[in-house]
Structure formats: structure tokens, C-alpha cells
Amino acid sequence: MSSQEPAPTAVHADGRPLRVGIVCPYSFETPGGVQNHIRDFSEALMRRGHCVSVFAPGRRTKDMPLWVQTNGSSFAIPYNGSWAHLSYFLAAGLQTRRWVRQGQFDIVHLHEPEAPSVSHKPLVMRDAPPMVATFHASIEPYPKALHIFERYLRSYLTPLSDAIFVSPAAQRTADHYLPTAIDRHVIPNGIDRRAYVRAERNNQWAGTPERPTVGFLGRLEEERKGFPVFVEAAARVLDRYPEARFLVVGDGRKEAEKMILERDGGERLLDHFEFLGRVDDDDKARFYRSLDVYVAPQTGGESFGIVLAEAMAAGCPVVASDLPAFIDVTERGRDAALFANKDGADCAERICALLADPQERTRLADAGLERSKDFDWERVVDEVLAVYRRALS
């Protein structure tokens, strides 16, 4: 995060707003962190009066914004512990470059241009406007297989003016293949902080000293989101807080219930779990606000940790695994209680310590609330617009 003051809104010298073209490597048909980031950032830019168009793989859906255009096709590959829906072959390059030319953009913002998808395609254009890129992926330890592509990527990414990283962890990954001459900026993911700060508690989800509520949010069937770690921790928390409730937001209830029932004492444990399914943004904010403790047990593949920023903005004390990205977001554990990655017993210890110490919960909640100011979209947009101004100059 830059220590400089936020820059003023970037506009042309004659005062006209910017025309910004954003290329997303992943299909908007399926939800994902990069897609959500692009959607929210685009809306924040448009609130400033700028004109934004987004290009992405895949087909259009009914709920897709009109300012998102797609190329009509995508394919799925396993990537960084999840599945990525990309578009790279056949007409993908021609479609992307035609969209850039027809858009008459002042600046083109590529996301994950190292990925084999449409965001890779404008880099060969000789008539492209200035291009900047945001790198999201954090892969630690860095895989040896990627060394094969470093020389190619270092040459291919040369047209970029500036590189933005959503976290120091993302920069450590991209530094392996990014040309040294490109200017670098760490600018985090953004959140609508005001919505979380203003959220009201849901009494049905709120806990008591004897019956505390501990929360998890994520895709339950995706191993890297850490639900098995959360289940292990929950079983141990029940030994000390036999009336504790574990509230779970996300898809995959059947798989999650099966996982719990396969444990010794699984039926008793399952009685303490409440599956809320997928919730809208308002209920998500109320979810964080209502908990005694929010747990982020992700085991890897996280480049930032948006759930931590959201929970902190809602004033919820956080327990999180000690992934490099989470260490960065929490200022080396100053704003959350960190536990050893994949260690359910250590996670349970951190949860129980907070449940037993209301003053420490309040201290962490206050620290997280203050830290969340760094992730407010208004501040993040100011910093990205400052990068645009550099590229345009």
C-alpha cells in the first residue's frame, strides 16, 4: 500500500472523463474473486463519471451488466487449487483485439495477463493505447514448472506501462516473470467498507457468552478454502463451549455434512452446524457483524484475503491461517489472531482464547476496523487512477 495521499481523479487535460477498457481472463458466468474485483472496481470508476467497458470469456447471462461484453466461449482448467474458465484458442485473439480497437479507449487495464486467456491477447498490438495490468495470483512456494515460461512471459509482458499487485504475496509471484523496467505498485482489493460498517446484527445469528457463534464463509467443497480445518477446530471448541454454534455461508452443504458425519461423534457435531447457503451482500455484512469470531482457515492459493477485509470492516474479530497473503492483510497478525496453516488444533486454541477474553476480541475488532480503511474502494480507486495518470503521461 502506498504511503502517499490518494491522488485526485484522473481526467484528460481538457476535463473529459476517461474511457477505460478492462479485460478479464475469467468468465463472468461463474463467480470468482477476480470477476468480483473487476465488477466492483468498474462500478466505482463509473460513479466517478468515467466510461468503462469490460471484455471477458464465455457467454452472456441475464444478470450480467450491459457494460460487460463476452466472446461467446470458454473452457475450464484446474488452476491454483480451483477451476478457471478461460478463452485462448481459435478466434479469441482476433475478438479481443477488435474489441480494443473499436472501444477507442484511453487506457486498457489487463487482469492476470500471464494467464492463457483473453487478457493475454492485446499485448501483441502495435496500435494499442497505454496498457497497465493487475496481478492477482499468489503461488507460494513458486512452482518449478513455471520457470519454463519465465523467459517467454518476460518478453511478452514488455508492452505494459505499469504493474499493480493486489498484495505483496502477488508481487512475489509476478516478480519471477515481470520485466524489471515496468513500474510496480501494490494496491489491494477493494471493499464497500461503508456497507459493512453500517451493517446491523441479525439476532438469529448473534451469540451469547454460553452459546457463542463462530462463522465460516467459502466454497465448502473446495479444499483450499479450509472447511475441513474449520470442522476439526469446531470439534475441539465444543469440548470447552458445548453450546457453541458454527454458522456456515457458501455452496456445498451435502458434501460438508458428509464430511462432518464421517468423523467420530459426527452426528453430535453436525447438530451444532447451521448452513445458511449462499447469501446476498447485505446478509453477508450482517453475518460478519453478528458473529463472536470469524474464521478464515484457507490452506493456500490466496493472493489477498477479501473475506478478512470484509469481516474487519464489519467489526468482527478474525482468526486466520498464517498464509503469506493473510499475514500481509493483518499487518503480521496485529489485526487478527493467526494460527498455523492446516492445524485445526491451533485454530481451536485461537478461537477459544478469543471467546474467553472479551477485551481481546474488542481490541482485535477495533484494530481490524481501522485497518479496513485501507481497503475502501474510494481509496483503492484513487490509487489506481494515479497509476493511470502515470501511464497516460
Tab-separated table of C-alpha atoms in Angstrom:
chain	number	residue	atom	x	y	z
A	1	MET	CA	0.000	0.000	0.000
A	2	SER	CA	1.419	3.358	-0.966
A	3	SER	CA	2.102	5.789	1.856
A	4	GLN	CA	1.268	8.723	-0.403
A	5	GLU	CA	-2.009	10.581	-0.152
A	6	PRO	CA	-4.713	9.433	-2.604
A	7	ALA	CA	-4.382	11.120	-5.980
A	8	PRO	CA	-7.180	13.197	-7.489
A	9	THR	CA	-9.466	11.651	-10.081
A	10	ALA	CA	-7.621	11.110	-13.366
A	11	VAL	CA	-9.117	13.021	-16.318
A	12	HIS	CA	-7.921	14.384	-19.633
A	13	ALA	CA	-6.251	17.766	-19.660
A	14	ASP	CA	-9.480	19.241	-21.047
A	15	GLY	CA	-11.532	17.723	-18.224
A	16	ARG	CA	-13.112	14.847	-20.134
A	17	PRO	CA	-13.574	11.553	-18.260
A	18	LEU	CA	-11.507	8.530	-19.203
A	19	ARG	CA	-12.571	5.720	-21.489
A	20	VAL	CA	-11.272	2.596	-19.744
A	21	GLY	CA	-11.214	-0.879	-21.276
A	22	ILE	CA	-10.799	-3.726	-18.786
A	23	VAL	CA	-10.002	-7.281	-19.890
A	24	CYS	CA	-10.894	-10.125	-17.528
A	25	PRO	CA	-9.274	-13.539	-18.108
A	26	TYR	CA	-12.098	-15.480	-16.438
A	27	SER	CA	-15.715	-15.979	-17.467
A	28	PHE	CA	-18.376	-13.932	-15.697
A	29	GLU	CA	-20.704	-16.944	-15.922
A	30	THR	CA	-19.169	-18.327	-12.730
A	31	PRO	CA	-18.430	-16.232	-9.618
A	32	GLY	CA	-14.852	-15.615	-8.613
A	33	GLY	CA	-12.618	-13.178	-6.802
A	34	VAL	CA	-11.120	-11.571	-9.911
A	35	GLN	CA	-14.533	-11.153	-11.553
A	36	ASN	CA	-15.969	-9.592	-8.386
A	37	HIS	CA	-12.975	-7.261	-8.136
A	38	ILE	CA	-13.435	-6.101	-11.741
A	39	ARG	CA	-17.191	-5.640	-11.319
A	40	ASP	CA	-16.873	-3.557	-8.156
A	41	PHE	CA	-13.919	-1.540	-9.448
A	42	SER	CA	-15.761	-0.775	-12.701
A	43	GLU	CA	-18.816	0.433	-10.796
A	44	ALA	CA	-16.621	2.632	-8.606
A	45	LEU	CA	-14.994	4.160	-11.708
A	46	MET	CA	-18.386	4.822	-13.278
A	47	ARG	CA	-19.551	6.565	-10.110
A	48	ARG	CA	-16.658	8.970	-10.740
A	49	GLY	CA	-18.021	9.680	-14.214
A	50	HIS	CA	-15.610	7.535	-16.242
A	51	CYS	CA	-16.740	5.336	-19.138
A	52	VAL	CA	-15.908	1.645	-18.567
A	53	SER	CA	-16.262	-1.430	-20.755
A	54	VAL	CA	-15.215	-4.965	-19.752
A	55	PHE	CA	-14.333	-7.864	-22.056
A	56	ALA	CA	-14.379	-11.444	-20.766
A	57	PRO	CA	-14.595	-15.052	-21.969
A	58	GLY	CA	-17.803	-17.079	-22.008
A	59	ARG	CA	-21.429	-16.396	-22.785
A	60	ARG	CA	-23.749	-13.661	-21.599
A	61	THR	CA	-26.145	-14.353	-18.743
A	62	LYS	CA	-29.300	-12.477	-17.765
A	63	ASP	CA	-27.732	-10.894	-14.685
A	64	MET	CA	-24.580	-9.716	-16.472
A	65	PRO	CA	-24.130	-5.903	-16.649
A	66	LEU	CA	-24.587	-4.369	-20.090
A	67	TRP	CA	-21.092	-2.919	-19.934
A	68	VAL	CA	-19.621	-6.458	-19.880
A	69	GLN	CA	-19.052	-7.935	-23.351
A	70	THR	CA	-18.114	-11.578	-23.924
A	71	ASN	CA	-16.575	-13.581	-26.759
A	72	GLY	CA	-19.090	-16.432	-26.542
A	73	SER	CA	-16.875	-19.330	-25.500
A	74	SER	CA	-14.689	-20.616	-22.664
A	75	PHE	CA	-13.086	-23.800	-21.368
A	76	ALA	CA	-12.306	-24.903	-17.810
A	77	ILE	CA	-8.886	-25.883	-16.474
A	78	PRO	CA	-7.706	-26.615	-12.920
A	79	TYR	CA	-5.721	-23.608	-11.679
A	80	ASN	CA	-4.192	-22.756	-8.308
A	81	GLY	CA	-6.454	-25.127	-6.384
A	82	SER	CA	-9.654	-24.128	-8.185
A	83	TRP	CA	-11.140	-24.117	-11.706
A	84	ALA	CA	-10.579	-21.286	-14.172
A	85	HIS	CA	-12.890	-20.689	-17.168
A	86	LEU	CA	-10.663	-19.195	-19.883
A	87	SER	CA	-10.662	-18.448	-23.611
A	88	TYR	CA	-7.437	-18.590	-25.604
A	89	PHE	CA	-7.655	-20.521	-28.881
A	90	LEU	CA	-9.192	-20.001	-32.328
A	91	ALA	CA	-10.741	-16.520	-32.678
A	92	ALA	CA	-10.129	-15.372	-29.096
A	93	GLY	CA	-7.208	-13.148	-30.028
A	94	LEU	CA	-8.930	-11.530	-33.016
A	95	GLN	CA	-12.084	-10.883	-30.974
A	96	THR	CA	-10.157	-9.286	-28.112
A	97	ARG	CA	-8.021	-7.042	-30.284
A	98	ARG	CA	-11.048	-5.957	-32.340
A	99	TRP	CA	-12.826	-5.025	-29.112
A	100	VAL	CA	-9.821	-2.921	-28.038
A	101	ARG	CA	-9.695	-1.069	-31.383
A	102	GLN	CA	-13.431	-0.441	-31.544
A	103	GLY	CA	-13.550	0.785	-27.952
A	104	GLN	CA	-11.262	3.767	-28.647
A	105	PHE	CA	-10.055	3.541	-25.050
A	106	ASP	CA	-7.700	5.980	-23.395
A	107	ILE	CA	-6.211	3.140	-21.387
A	108	VAL	CA	-6.546	-0.651	-21.316
A	109	HIS	CA	-6.378	-2.456	-17.971
A	110	LEU	CA	-5.500	-6.148	-18.208
A	111	HIS	CA	-6.052	-8.570	-15.331
A	112	GLU	CA	-3.804	-11.617	-14.986
A	113	PRO	CA	-2.141	-11.085	-18.414
A	114	GLU	CA	0.165	-14.017	-17.682
A	115	ALA	CA	-2.826	-16.399	-17.825
A	116	PRO	CA	-3.608	-18.172	-21.123
A	117	SER	CA	-6.768	-16.222	-21.815
A	118	VAL	CA	-8.125	-13.091	-23.487
A	119	SER	CA	-6.190	-10.707	-21.207
A	120	HIS	CA	-3.023	-12.093	-22.797
A	121	LYS	CA	-4.086	-11.115	-26.325
A	122	PRO	CA	-3.782	-7.277	-26.530
A	123	LEU	CA	-0.082	-7.375	-25.663
A	124	VAL	CA	0.891	-8.043	-29.308
A	125	MET	CA	-0.943	-4.943	-30.577
A	126	ARG	CA	1.187	-2.169	-32.028
A	127	ASP	CA	-1.730	0.281	-32.114
A	128	ALA	CA	-2.959	-0.309	-28.550
A	129	PRO	CA	-3.445	2.547	-26.076
A	130	PRO	CA	-1.319	2.541	-22.905
A	131	MET	CA	-1.737	-0.732	-21.019
A	132	VAL	CA	-1.486	-1.453	-17.296
A	133	ALA	CA	-2.066	-4.788	-15.587
A	134	THR	CA	-3.220	-6.131	-12.245
A	135	PHE	CA	-1.704	-9.372	-10.971
A	136	HIS	CA	-3.841	-11.339	-8.521
A	137	ALA	CA	-2.272	-14.791	-8.271
A	138	SER	CA	-0.099	-15.784	-5.342
A	139	ILE	CA	1.574	-19.171	-5.654
A	140	GLU	CA	3.891	-19.933	-2.746
A	141	PRO	CA	6.143	-21.815	-2.891
A	142	TYR	CA	6.716	-20.837	-6.505
A	143	PRO	CA	6.339	-23.961	-8.686
A	144	LYS	CA	9.370	-25.128	-10.633
A	145	ALA	CA	7.189	-25.780	-13.697
A	146	LEU	CA	6.597	-22.041	-14.157
A	147	HIS	CA	10.317	-21.452	-14.668
A	148	ILE	CA	9.845	-22.854	-18.183
A	149	PHE	CA	7.657	-19.893	-19.164
A	150	GLU	CA	9.541	-17.081	-17.447
A	151	ARG	CA	11.646	-16.035	-20.432
A	152	TYR	CA	8.609	-16.016	-22.722
A	153	LEU	CA	6.485	-14.021	-20.266
A	154	ARG	CA	9.257	-11.530	-19.562
A	155	SER	CA	9.350	-10.708	-23.273
A	156	TYR	CA	5.587	-10.860	-23.829
A	157	LEU	CA	4.729	-8.536	-20.924
A	158	THR	CA	7.155	-5.813	-22.047
A	159	PRO	CA	4.421	-3.540	-23.552
A	160	LEU	CA	2.930	-2.958	-20.088
A	161	SER	CA	3.439	0.514	-18.673
A	162	ASP	CA	2.710	-0.297	-15.018
A	163	ALA	CA	2.002	-3.378	-12.922
A	164	ILE	CA	-0.399	-3.445	-9.968
A	165	PHE	CA	-0.340	-6.235	-7.377
A	166	VAL	CA	-3.239	-6.889	-5.030
A	167	SER	CA	-0.775	-7.849	-2.279
A	168	PRO	CA	2.955	-8.251	-1.626
A	169	ALA	CA	2.343	-12.006	-1.989
A	170	ALA	CA	1.052	-11.459	-5.534
A	171	GLN	CA	4.094	-9.322	-6.327
A	172	ARG	CA	6.471	-12.028	-5.089
A	173	THR	CA	4.909	-14.395	-7.618
A	174	ALA	CA	4.842	-11.973	-10.554
A	175	ASP	CA	8.378	-10.699	-9.939
A	176	HIS	CA	9.643	-14.032	-11.299
A	177	TYR	CA	8.490	-13.211	-14.841
A	178	LEU	CA	7.748	-9.485	-14.956
A	179	PRO	CA	10.256	-7.264	-16.860
A	180	THR	CA	12.345	-5.213	-14.441
A	181	ALA	CA	11.669	-1.926	-16.279
A	182	ILE	CA	7.927	-1.975	-15.527
A	183	ASP	CA	6.832	0.282	-12.659
A	184	ARG	CA	5.338	-1.638	-9.736
A	185	HIS	CA	2.537	-0.710	-7.309
A	186	VAL	CA	0.898	-2.702	-4.511
A	187	ILE	CA	-2.784	-1.695	-4.395
A	188	PRO	CA	-5.118	-4.019	-2.507
A	189	ASN	CA	-8.505	-5.391	-3.434
A	190	GLY	CA	-11.345	-3.074	-2.510
A	191	ILE	CA	-14.498	-3.428	-0.441
A	192	ASP	CA	-17.588	-1.300	0.032
A	193	ARG	CA	-16.478	-0.521	3.559
A	194	ARG	CA	-19.451	1.662	4.403
A	195	ALA	CA	-21.879	-1.226	3.802
A	196	TYR	CA	-20.037	-3.401	6.342
A	197	VAL	CA	-19.578	-0.635	8.906
A	198	ARG	CA	-23.308	0.185	8.795
A	199	ALA	CA	-24.494	-3.447	8.876
A	200	GLU	CA	-26.835	-4.397	11.715
A	201	ARG	CA	-26.678	-7.596	13.723
A	202	ASN	CA	-29.065	-10.417	12.958
A	203	ASN	CA	-30.303	-11.616	16.341
A	204	GLN	CA	-30.787	-15.126	14.987
A	205	TRP	CA	-27.079	-15.340	14.245
A	206	ALA	CA	-25.786	-13.497	17.312
A	207	GLY	CA	-24.197	-15.463	20.138
A	208	THR	CA	-24.050	-15.275	23.911
A	209	PRO	CA	-21.171	-15.992	26.319
A	210	GLU	CA	-22.510	-19.511	26.873
A	211	ARG	CA	-23.602	-20.064	23.256
A	212	PRO	CA	-21.110	-18.179	21.042
A	213	THR	CA	-21.340	-18.114	17.247
A	214	VAL	CA	-18.307	-18.861	15.102
A	215	GLY	CA	-18.506	-18.319	11.337
A	216	PHE	CA	-17.053	-19.615	8.065
A	217	LEU	CA	-17.647	-18.307	4.526
A	218	GLY	CA	-16.442	-20.023	1.376
A	219	ARG	CA	-16.940	-22.799	-1.155
A	220	LEU	CA	-17.323	-25.841	1.077
A	221	GLU	CA	-16.257	-28.431	-1.472
A	222	GLU	CA	-13.073	-26.561	-2.448
A	223	GLU	CA	-10.325	-27.962	-0.260
A	224	ARG	CA	-8.151	-24.856	-0.293
A	225	LYS	CA	-10.920	-22.850	1.402
A	226	GLY	CA	-10.167	-24.902	4.526
A	227	PHE	CA	-13.565	-26.215	5.595
A	228	PRO	CA	-12.020	-29.498	6.899
A	229	VAL	CA	-9.749	-27.387	9.131
A	230	PHE	CA	-12.783	-25.479	10.371
A	231	VAL	CA	-14.570	-28.765	11.186
A	232	GLU	CA	-11.548	-30.044	13.133
A	233	ALA	CA	-11.385	-26.779	15.076
A	234	ALA	CA	-15.136	-26.830	15.752
A	235	ALA	CA	-14.950	-30.301	17.278
A	236	ARG	CA	-12.290	-29.077	19.698
A	237	VAL	CA	-14.098	-25.824	20.507
A	238	LEU	CA	-17.146	-27.871	21.565
A	239	ASP	CA	-15.068	-29.521	24.288
A	240	ARG	CA	-14.829	-26.119	26.016
A	241	TYR	CA	-18.009	-24.475	24.730
A	242	PRO	CA	-20.542	-27.320	24.437
A	243	GLU	CA	-23.317	-24.944	23.299
A	244	ALA	CA	-21.280	-23.196	20.575
A	245	ARG	CA	-22.889	-22.674	17.154
A	246	PHE	CA	-20.994	-22.808	13.862
A	247	LEU	CA	-22.591	-20.747	11.100
A	248	VAL	CA	-21.561	-21.573	7.530
A	249	VAL	CA	-22.127	-19.482	4.386
A	250	GLY	CA	-21.455	-20.979	0.963
A	251	ASP	CA	-22.403	-23.675	-1.525
A	252	GLY	CA	-21.746	-27.377	-0.976
A	253	ARG	CA	-23.875	-28.309	2.024
A	254	LYS	CA	-24.278	-32.001	1.129
A	255	GLU	CA	-20.530	-32.557	0.804
A	256	ALA	CA	-19.935	-30.628	4.017
A	257	GLU	CA	-22.475	-32.653	6.003
A	258	LYS	CA	-20.968	-35.887	4.713
A	259	MET	CA	-17.518	-34.725	5.799
A	260	ILE	CA	-18.768	-33.988	9.310
A	261	LEU	CA	-20.693	-37.267	9.666
A	262	GLU	CA	-17.607	-39.282	8.709
A	263	ARG	CA	-15.904	-38.124	11.917
A	264	ASP	CA	-16.250	-39.856	15.274
A	265	GLY	CA	-19.123	-38.115	17.019
A	266	GLY	CA	-20.129	-36.549	13.731
A	267	GLU	CA	-23.861	-36.564	14.443
A	268	ARG	CA	-23.397	-34.541	17.636
A	269	LEU	CA	-21.046	-32.160	15.842
A	270	LEU	CA	-23.447	-31.682	12.938
A	271	ASP	CA	-26.174	-30.599	15.382
A	272	HIS	CA	-24.069	-27.503	16.113
A	273	PHE	CA	-23.645	-26.504	12.440
A	274	GLU	CA	-26.093	-24.173	10.703
A	275	PHE	CA	-25.765	-23.957	6.923
A	276	LEU	CA	-27.014	-20.649	5.551
A	277	GLY	CA	-26.265	-21.337	1.876
A	278	ARG	CA	-25.393	-18.500	-0.476
A	279	VAL	CA	-26.345	-15.052	0.861
A	280	ASP	CA	-26.608	-11.630	-0.772
A	281	ASP	CA	-24.240	-8.780	0.026
A	282	ASP	CA	-26.477	-7.274	2.694
A	283	ASP	CA	-26.850	-10.555	4.569
A	284	LYS	CA	-23.135	-11.210	4.223
A	285	ALA	CA	-22.407	-7.952	6.027
A	286	ARG	CA	-24.955	-8.818	8.738
A	287	PHE	CA	-23.391	-12.279	9.023
A	288	TYR	CA	-19.970	-10.851	9.882
A	289	ARG	CA	-21.486	-8.266	12.234
A	290	SER	CA	-23.394	-10.932	14.204
A	291	LEU	CA	-20.532	-13.348	14.906
A	292	ASP	CA	-18.391	-13.609	18.004
A	293	VAL	CA	-15.473	-14.826	15.850
A	294	TYR	CA	-14.972	-15.206	12.107
A	295	VAL	CA	-12.568	-17.943	10.975
A	296	ALA	CA	-10.597	-17.875	7.696
A	297	PRO	CA	-8.935	-21.325	7.540
A	298	GLN	CA	-7.827	-21.212	3.890
A	299	THR	CA	-4.878	-23.500	3.217
A	300	GLY	CA	-3.333	-21.912	0.110
A	301	GLY	CA	-3.854	-20.195	-3.223
A	302	GLU	CA	-4.945	-16.897	-1.635
A	303	SER	CA	-3.423	-13.744	-3.058
A	304	PHE	CA	-5.201	-11.279	-0.786
A	305	GLY	CA	-7.974	-12.399	1.573
A	306	ILE	CA	-11.044	-10.352	0.777
A	307	VAL	CA	-13.078	-12.154	3.473
A	308	LEU	CA	-10.676	-10.846	6.111
A	309	ALA	CA	-11.099	-7.261	4.900
A	310	GLU	CA	-14.887	-7.646	4.894
A	311	ALA	CA	-15.052	-9.157	8.378
A	312	MET	CA	-12.743	-6.493	9.786
A	313	ALA	CA	-14.867	-3.729	8.246
A	314	ALA	CA	-17.909	-5.225	9.992
A	315	GLY	CA	-16.091	-5.037	13.326
A	316	CYS	CA	-15.759	-8.810	13.694
A	317	PRO	CA	-12.664	-10.301	15.372
A	318	VAL	CA	-10.869	-12.628	12.951
A	319	VAL	CA	-8.967	-15.890	13.357
A	320	ALA	CA	-6.997	-16.732	10.201
A	321	SER	CA	-4.402	-19.184	8.923
A	322	ASP	CA	-0.899	-17.775	8.618
A	323	LEU	CA	-0.782	-17.693	4.820
A	324	PRO	CA	1.613	-15.046	3.448
A	325	ALA	CA	-1.304	-13.062	1.974
A	326	PHE	CA	-3.188	-13.128	5.297
A	327	ILE	CA	-0.074	-12.048	7.168
A	328	ASP	CA	0.091	-9.028	4.836
A	329	VAL	CA	-3.592	-8.125	5.205
A	330	THR	CA	-3.470	-8.393	9.014
A	331	GLU	CA	-0.187	-6.473	9.340
A	332	ARG	CA	1.665	-9.561	10.573
A	333	GLY	CA	-1.133	-10.550	12.923
A	334	ARG	CA	-1.689	-7.167	14.542
A	335	ASP	CA	-5.288	-7.063	13.293
A	336	ALA	CA	-6.241	-10.757	13.622
A	337	ALA	CA	-5.296	-13.892	15.548
A	338	LEU	CA	-3.197	-16.122	13.262
A	339	PHE	CA	-2.828	-19.889	13.573
A	340	ALA	CA	-0.535	-22.430	11.902
A	341	ASN	CA	-1.812	-23.270	8.440
A	342	LYS	CA	-3.825	-26.543	8.236
A	343	ASP	CA	-3.619	-27.013	12.029
A	344	GLY	CA	-7.163	-27.422	13.347
A	345	ALA	CA	-5.960	-27.783	16.935
A	346	ASP	CA	-4.088	-24.470	16.796
A	347	CYS	CA	-7.108	-22.840	15.148
A	348	ALA	CA	-9.314	-24.046	18.003
A	349	GLU	CA	-6.877	-22.648	20.571
A	350	ARG	CA	-7.044	-19.207	18.963
A	351	ILE	CA	-10.854	-19.323	18.815
A	352	CYS	CA	-11.203	-20.407	22.437
A	353	ALA	CA	-8.709	-17.794	23.617
A	354	LEU	CA	-10.793	-15.057	21.997
A	355	LEU	CA	-14.090	-16.424	23.263
A	356	ALA	CA	-12.654	-16.386	26.791
A	357	ASP	CA	-11.332	-12.814	26.512
A	358	PRO	CA	-13.944	-10.179	25.531
A	359	GLN	CA	-11.385	-7.381	25.872
A	360	GLU	CA	-9.068	-9.034	23.335
A	361	ARG	CA	-11.998	-9.547	20.967
A	362	THR	CA	-12.797	-5.842	21.252
A	363	ARG	CA	-9.160	-4.904	20.676
A	364	LEU	CA	-8.934	-7.046	17.549
A	365	ALA	CA	-12.278	-5.766	16.273
A	366	ASP	CA	-11.132	-2.155	16.690
A	367	ALA	CA	-7.761	-2.842	15.043
A	368	GLY	CA	-9.433	-4.608	12.125
A	369	LEU	CA	-11.946	-1.802	11.699
A	370	GLU	CA	-9.113	0.723	11.435
A	371	ARG	CA	-7.126	-1.496	9.044
A	372	SER	CA	-10.176	-1.912	6.792
A	373	LYS	CA	-9.947	1.777	5.834
A	374	ASP	CA	-7.010	0.822	3.596
A	375	PHE	CA	-9.334	-1.397	1.533
A	376	ASP	CA	-12.182	1.051	0.960
A	377	TRP	CA	-12.990	1.295	-2.742
A	378	GLU	CA	-12.748	5.084	-2.741
A	379	ARG	CA	-9.145	4.917	-1.569
A	380	VAL	CA	-8.302	1.999	-3.885
A	381	VAL	CA	-9.776	3.778	-6.931
A	382	ASP	CA	-7.752	6.892	-6.138
A	383	GLU	CA	-4.572	4.831	-6.161
A	384	VAL	CA	-5.398	3.049	-9.423
A	385	LEU	CA	-6.298	6.345	-11.086
A	386	ALA	CA	-2.896	7.665	-10.026
A	387	VAL	CA	-1.337	4.730	-11.915
A	388	TYR	CA	-3.477	5.565	-14.956
A	389	ARG	CA	-2.230	9.137	-14.852
A	390	ARG	CA	1.371	7.898	-14.851
A	391	ALA	CA	0.692	5.624	-17.817
A	392	LEU	CA	-1.086	8.384	-19.773
A	393	SER	CA	1.697	10.871	-19.158
